[in-house]
Structure formats: structure tokens, C-alpha cells
PDB file of C-alpha atoms in Angstrom:
ATOM      1  CA  MET A1039     141.648 140.893 130.903  1.00 74.00           C
ATOM      2  CA  ASP A1040     142.846 137.451 131.208  1.00 80.00           C
ATOM      3  CA  ILE A1041     146.839 137.364 130.893  1.00 82.00           C
ATOM      4  CA  ASP A1042     147.217 134.033 130.197  1.00 85.00           C
ATOM      5  CA  ASP A1043     144.917 134.186 126.994  1.00 88.00           C
ATOM      6  CA  PHE A1044     146.082 137.828 126.671  1.00 89.00           C
ATOM      7  CA  ASP A1045     145.727 137.873 122.684  1.00 91.00           C
ATOM      8  CA  LYS A1046     142.278 136.920 122.766  1.00 91.00           C
ATOM      9  CA  SER A1047     141.331 138.744 125.960  1.00 91.00           C
ATOM     10  CA  TYR A1048     142.560 141.885 124.612  1.00 91.00           C
ATOM     11  CA  GLN A1049     141.070 141.906 120.865  1.00 92.00           C
ATOM     12  CA  TYR A1050     137.521 141.134 122.434  1.00 92.00           C
ATOM     13  CA  GLY A1051     135.541 143.702 120.190  1.00 90.00           C
ATOM     14  CA  TYR A1052     139.026 144.521 118.524  1.00 93.00           C
ATOM     15  CA  ALA A1053     137.824 147.210 115.626  1.00 95.00           C
ATOM     16  CA  GLY A1054     140.422 145.870 113.616  1.00 95.00           C
ATOM     17  CA  ASP A1055     143.822 146.421 111.937  1.00 96.00           C
ATOM     18  CA  ASP A1056     142.588 148.586 109.264  1.00 96.00           C
ATOM     19  CA  TYR A1057     141.259 151.406 112.168  1.00 97.00           C
ATOM     20  CA  VAL A1058     143.848 150.831 114.909  1.00 96.00           C
ATOM     21  CA  ASP A1059     147.585 152.294 114.779  1.00 96.00           C
ATOM     22  CA  ILE A1060     148.554 151.644 118.601  1.00 97.00           C
ATOM     23  CA  LEU A1061     147.715 148.946 120.982  1.00 97.00           C
ATOM     24  CA  GLY A1062     147.361 150.218 124.756  1.00 96.00           C
ATOM     25  CA  TYR A1063     145.720 149.259 127.824  1.00 94.00           C
ATOM     26  CA  ASP A1064     145.387 150.790 131.404  1.00 95.00           C
ATOM     27  CA  ASN A1065     147.070 149.253 134.001  1.00 95.00           C
ATOM     28  CA  TYR A1066     146.378 150.303 137.858  1.00 94.00           C
ATOM     29  CA  TRP A1067     145.805 147.114 138.894  1.00 95.00           C
ATOM     30  CA  ASP A1068     149.381 146.029 138.999  1.00 96.00           C
ATOM     31  CA  LEU A1069     150.756 148.847 140.385  1.00 96.00           C
ATOM     32  CA  GLY A1070     149.383 148.871 143.625  1.00 94.00           C
ATOM     33  CA  HIS A1071     145.751 149.197 143.356  1.00 93.00           C
ATOM     34  CA  LYS A1072     144.502 148.793 146.710  1.00 91.00           C
ATOM     35  CA  ALA A1073     141.976 145.958 146.071  1.00 95.00           C
ATOM     36  CA  ASN A1074     144.862 143.864 144.883  1.00 95.00           C
ATOM     37  CA  THR A1075     145.935 141.257 147.539  1.00 97.00           C
ATOM     38  CA  LEU A1076     149.056 140.201 145.430  1.00 97.00           C
ATOM     39  CA  SER A1077     152.547 140.785 146.923  1.00 97.00           C
ATOM     40  CA  VAL A1078     154.493 143.950 145.468  1.00 96.00           C
ATOM     41  CA  SER A1079     156.357 141.258 143.950  1.00 97.00           C
ATOM     42  CA  GLU A1080     153.446 139.599 142.161  1.00 97.00           C
ATOM     43  CA  GLN A1081     152.201 142.419 140.995  1.00 97.00           C
ATOM     44  CA  GLN A1082     155.484 143.558 139.454  1.00 98.00           C
ATOM     45  CA  LYS A1083     155.749 140.437 137.440  1.00 97.00           C
ATOM     46  CA  GLN A1084     152.324 140.469 136.282  1.00 96.00           C
ATOM     47  CA  PHE A1085     152.756 144.169 135.041  1.00 97.00           C
ATOM     48  CA  VAL A1086     155.810 143.109 133.022  1.00 98.00           C
ATOM     49  CA  LYS A1087     153.948 140.097 131.854  1.00 97.00           C
ATOM     50  CA  SER A1088     151.458 142.521 130.541  1.00 96.00           C
ATOM     51  CA  LEU A1089     153.411 144.917 128.814  1.00 97.00           C
ATOM     52  CA  GLU A1090     155.392 141.769 127.120  1.00 97.00           C
ATOM     53  CA  LYS A1091     152.224 140.262 125.897  1.00 97.00           C
ATOM     54  CA  LEU A1092     151.221 144.068 124.918  1.00 97.00           C
ATOM     55  CA  THR A1093     153.951 144.459 122.797  1.00 97.00           C
ATOM     56  CA  ASP A1094     154.405 140.591 121.174  1.00 97.00           C
ATOM     57  CA  LEU A1095     150.811 141.355 120.265  1.00 97.00           C
ATOM     58  CA  ALA A1096     151.581 144.954 118.657  1.00 97.00           C
ATOM     59  CA  GLU A1097     154.315 143.634 116.631  1.00 97.00           C
ATOM     60  CA  SER A1098     152.641 140.822 115.100  1.00 96.00           C
ATOM     61  CA  LYS A1099     149.896 143.583 113.860  1.00 97.00           C
ATOM     62  CA  ASN A1100     153.146 145.878 112.612  1.00 97.00           C
ATOM     63  CA  LYS A1101     151.798 148.174 115.435  1.00 97.00           C
ATOM     64  CA  VAL A1102     153.056 149.889 118.335  1.00 97.00           C
ATOM     65  CA  SER A1103     152.129 149.608 121.996  1.00 97.00           C
ATOM     66  CA  ALA A1104     151.650 152.095 124.846  1.00 98.00           C
ATOM     67  CA  LEU A1105     150.448 152.373 128.548  1.00 97.00           C
ATOM     68  CA  THR A1106     147.966 154.046 128.103  1.00 96.00           C
ATOM     69  CA  GLU A1107     147.043 154.833 131.562  1.00 94.00           C
ATOM     70  CA  GLY A1108     148.215 153.793 134.834  1.00 94.00           C
ATOM     71  CA  GLY A1109     149.602 154.794 138.442  1.00 91.00           C
ATOM     72  CA  GLN A1110     149.072 154.511 141.557  1.00 91.00           C
ATOM     73  CA  GLU A1111     146.103 156.558 143.600  1.00 87.00           C
ATOM     74  CA  GLY A1112     147.968 159.069 145.667  1.00 86.00           C
ATOM     75  CA  VAL A1113     151.165 157.707 144.871  1.00 89.00           C
ATOM     76  CA  THR A1114     151.686 156.186 148.521  1.00 89.00           C
ATOM     77  CA  GLU A1115     155.070 154.571 147.852  1.00 92.00           C
ATOM     78  CA  ASP A1116     158.133 156.398 148.493  1.00 92.00           C
ATOM     79  CA  ARG A1117     159.884 155.038 145.546  1.00 94.00           C
ATOM     80  CA  PHE A1118     157.240 153.990 143.248  1.00 95.00           C
ATOM     81  CA  TRP A1119     158.339 155.558 140.600  1.00 95.00           C
ATOM     82  CA  SER A1120     161.760 153.907 139.894  1.00 94.00           C
ATOM     83  CA  GLU A1121     161.080 150.529 141.702  1.00 95.00           C
ATOM     84  CA  ARG A1122     157.347 150.207 140.410  1.00 96.00           C
ATOM     85  CA  PHE A1123     156.310 152.342 137.246  1.00 96.00           C
ATOM     86  CA  TRP A1124     159.649 152.516 135.499  1.00 95.00           C
ATOM     87  CA  ALA A1125     160.568 149.512 137.016  1.00 96.00           C
ATOM     88  CA  GLY A1126     158.120 147.878 134.838  1.00 97.00           C
ATOM     89  CA  VAL A1127     158.279 149.749 131.751  1.00 97.00           C
ATOM     90  CA  PHE A1128     162.393 149.183 131.713  1.00 96.00           C
ATOM     91  CA  ALA A1129     162.286 145.624 132.665  1.00 97.00           C
ATOM     92  CA  ASN A1130     163.542 143.991 129.663  1.00 98.00           C
ATOM     93  CA  HIS A1131     163.961 144.471 125.641  1.00 96.00           C
ATOM     94  CA  LYS A1132     160.079 144.163 125.155  1.00 96.00           C
ATOM     95  CA  THR A1133     158.509 146.185 128.010  1.00 97.00           C
ATOM     96  CA  SER A1134     161.141 149.148 126.831  1.00 96.00           C
ATOM     97  CA  ARG A1135     159.553 149.389 123.527  1.00 95.00           C
ATOM     98  CA  ILE A1136     156.364 150.564 124.553  1.00 96.00           C
ATOM     99  CA  SER A1137     155.494 154.008 122.604  1.00 94.00           C
ATOM    100  CA  TYR A1138     154.339 155.929 125.684  1.00 94.00           C
ATOM    101  CA  ALA A1139     153.182 155.706 128.902  1.00 94.00           C
ATOM    102  CA  LEU A1140     150.618 158.207 130.787  1.00 92.00           C
ATOM    103  CA  VAL A1141     149.484 158.425 134.359  1.00 89.00           C
ATOM    104  CA  TRP A1142     146.395 159.950 135.095  1.00 83.00           C
ATOM    105  CA  ARG A1143     144.973 162.690 135.898  1.00 75.00           C
ATOM    106  CA  ASN A1144     145.536 164.856 139.122  1.00 73.00           C
ATOM    107  CA  ASN A1145     142.696 166.535 141.140  1.00 68.00           C
ATOM    108  CA  ASN A1146     143.785 168.409 144.031  1.00 62.00           C
ATOM    109  CA  GLU A1147     141.974 168.978 147.276  1.00 62.00           C
ATOM    110  CA  ASP A1148     140.632 172.177 145.932  1.00 62.00           C
ATOM    111  CA  ASN A1149     138.137 170.222 143.911  1.00 52.00           C
ATOM    112  CA  GLY A1150     136.900 168.310 146.492  1.00 51.00           C
ATOM    113  CA  LYS A1151     138.835 164.912 145.945  1.00 56.00           C
ATOM    114  CA  LYS A1152     141.886 165.020 148.211  1.00 64.00           C
ATOM    115  CA  GLY A1153     144.329 162.537 147.440  1.00 63.00           C
ATOM    116  CA  HIS A1154     142.535 161.612 144.070  1.00 73.00           C
ATOM    117  CA  TYR A1155     145.979 161.975 141.835  1.00 79.00           C
ATOM    118  CA  PHE A1156     148.205 160.032 139.972  1.00 84.00           C
ATOM    119  CA  ALA A1157     151.413 162.101 139.236  1.00 84.00           C
ATOM    120  CA  THR A1158     153.378 163.312 142.155  1.00 84.00           C
ATOM    121  CA  PHE A1159     153.416 166.766 143.471  1.00 80.00           C
ATOM    122  CA  ALA A1160     156.462 168.561 144.776  1.00 82.00           C
ATOM    123  CA  GLN A1161     155.590 168.698 148.323  1.00 82.00           C
ATOM    124  CA  GLU A1162     155.030 164.499 148.349  1.00 84.00           C
ATOM    125  CA  LYS A1163     157.635 162.255 149.841  1.00 89.00           C
ATOM    126  CA  ASN A1164     158.060 160.165 146.439  1.00 90.00           C
ATOM    127  CA  ALA A1165     158.867 163.402 144.609  1.00 91.00           C
ATOM    128  CA  PRO A1166     162.520 163.110 144.935  1.00 94.00           C
ATOM    129  CA  ASP A1167     161.868 159.468 143.353  1.00 94.00           C
ATOM    130  CA  PHE A1168     159.856 161.040 140.429  1.00 92.00           C
ATOM    131  CA  LEU A1169     162.815 163.799 139.779  1.00 92.00           C
ATOM    132  CA  LYS A1170     165.171 160.957 139.093  1.00 91.00           C
ATOM    133  CA  SER A1171     162.801 159.413 136.892  1.00 87.00           C
ATOM    134  CA  TYR A1172     162.395 162.597 135.199  1.00 88.00           C
ATOM    135  CA  GLN A1173     166.356 163.179 134.717  1.00 91.00           C
ATOM    136  CA  ASN A1174     166.624 159.392 133.512  1.00 89.00           C
ATOM    137  CA  SER A1175     168.201 159.366 129.987  1.00 89.00           C
ATOM    138  CA  LYS A1176     165.857 156.453 129.181  1.00 89.00           C
ATOM    139  CA  THR A1177     162.717 158.848 129.613  1.00 89.00           C
ATOM    140  CA  VAL A1178     161.633 161.607 127.617  1.00 87.00           C
ATOM    141  CA  PHE A1179     158.717 164.105 128.898  1.00 86.00           C
ATOM    142  CA  ILE A1180     156.305 166.007 126.845  1.00 84.00           C
ATOM    143  CA  LYS A1181     158.564 169.301 127.703  1.00 84.00           C
ATOM    144  CA  ASN A1182     161.380 167.832 125.733  1.00 85.00           C
ATOM    145  CA  ILE A1183     159.438 167.025 122.546  1.00 86.00           C
ATOM    146  CA  PRO A1184     160.422 169.649 120.040  1.00 86.00           C
ATOM    147  CA  ASN A1185     157.160 171.242 118.163  1.00 86.00           C
ATOM    148  CA  LEU A1186     157.014 169.160 115.226  1.00 83.00           C
ATOM    149  CA  TYR A1187     153.979 171.615 113.580  1.00 89.00           C
ATOM    150  CA  LYS A1188     156.184 174.781 113.380  1.00 82.00           C
TER     151      LYS A1188
END
């Protein structure tokens, strides 16, 4: 996606406003992807900028925005959640308007892909940082959402 021409780039192949309720995108690149050679600071700026652009576009179409997938494979940074992931989501009024953020799957060693995970495990070095995120009053996890269909 071309961040400098976000609207056009994002809407390539767009089904149309009559068919779309949520504008979302997947972002691993700006969250420490191994092939991204930009500095952490530059990656973070791009992450925030892309969330702002997504929120602006969604708002212009009277839609909600979402970070439909994101994360860092193997979560290699001790403070990934507070200094990268949530720092981007809660960077400002625009970025914090996304309706949800989702990290991708966890595939453990028993399934043959050691280290292929995107949310922390209890024994991981970044688990305390994730727990702080879980306890943050700005976050709501699925466990805390009431069953709307009872």
C-alpha cells in the first residue's frame, strides 16, 4: 500500500460503500517485520500515519475502521505491546478511533512451527508488558464483552 496515496491505494478493488461496513487493513510491516529496515522510530511513525489515514478514509465514508491483523512474529521485543502496538493505537484521537485491533494466530511448538506466534504466552519475556496492556482502562478484551445474544 502506498502510504502517500493511501485513499487510492487502499480502494484498489474496493467493493463499494453498499457492500462494506468496516474499513480495515493488516499491518505487520510497521510493527517490526524482519525485512523492514527502517528504524523503530520510523516504523512507529508509519504505523501511526497509516492508522490515521485509515480512520480518515473510514470517516469520510461513514464507516468504522479496524486494525484487522497486526503484530510481530515471535514478539521479540520486551515492551512490544506498550511501546509499539498500543502506543500506535492510542497515539492520538484519530488512531484511537479504530473499532478493534486483532493479532494473528498462535501456533505452538507442538504443531511444528516453533516461534510462529503473534500474541504472547505466559512464559514469554514480554508477558508482563502484555498484562499491563490487558489491565489498561483503554483496552477491552473479548473476555470482558457481554454476550449480546442472551
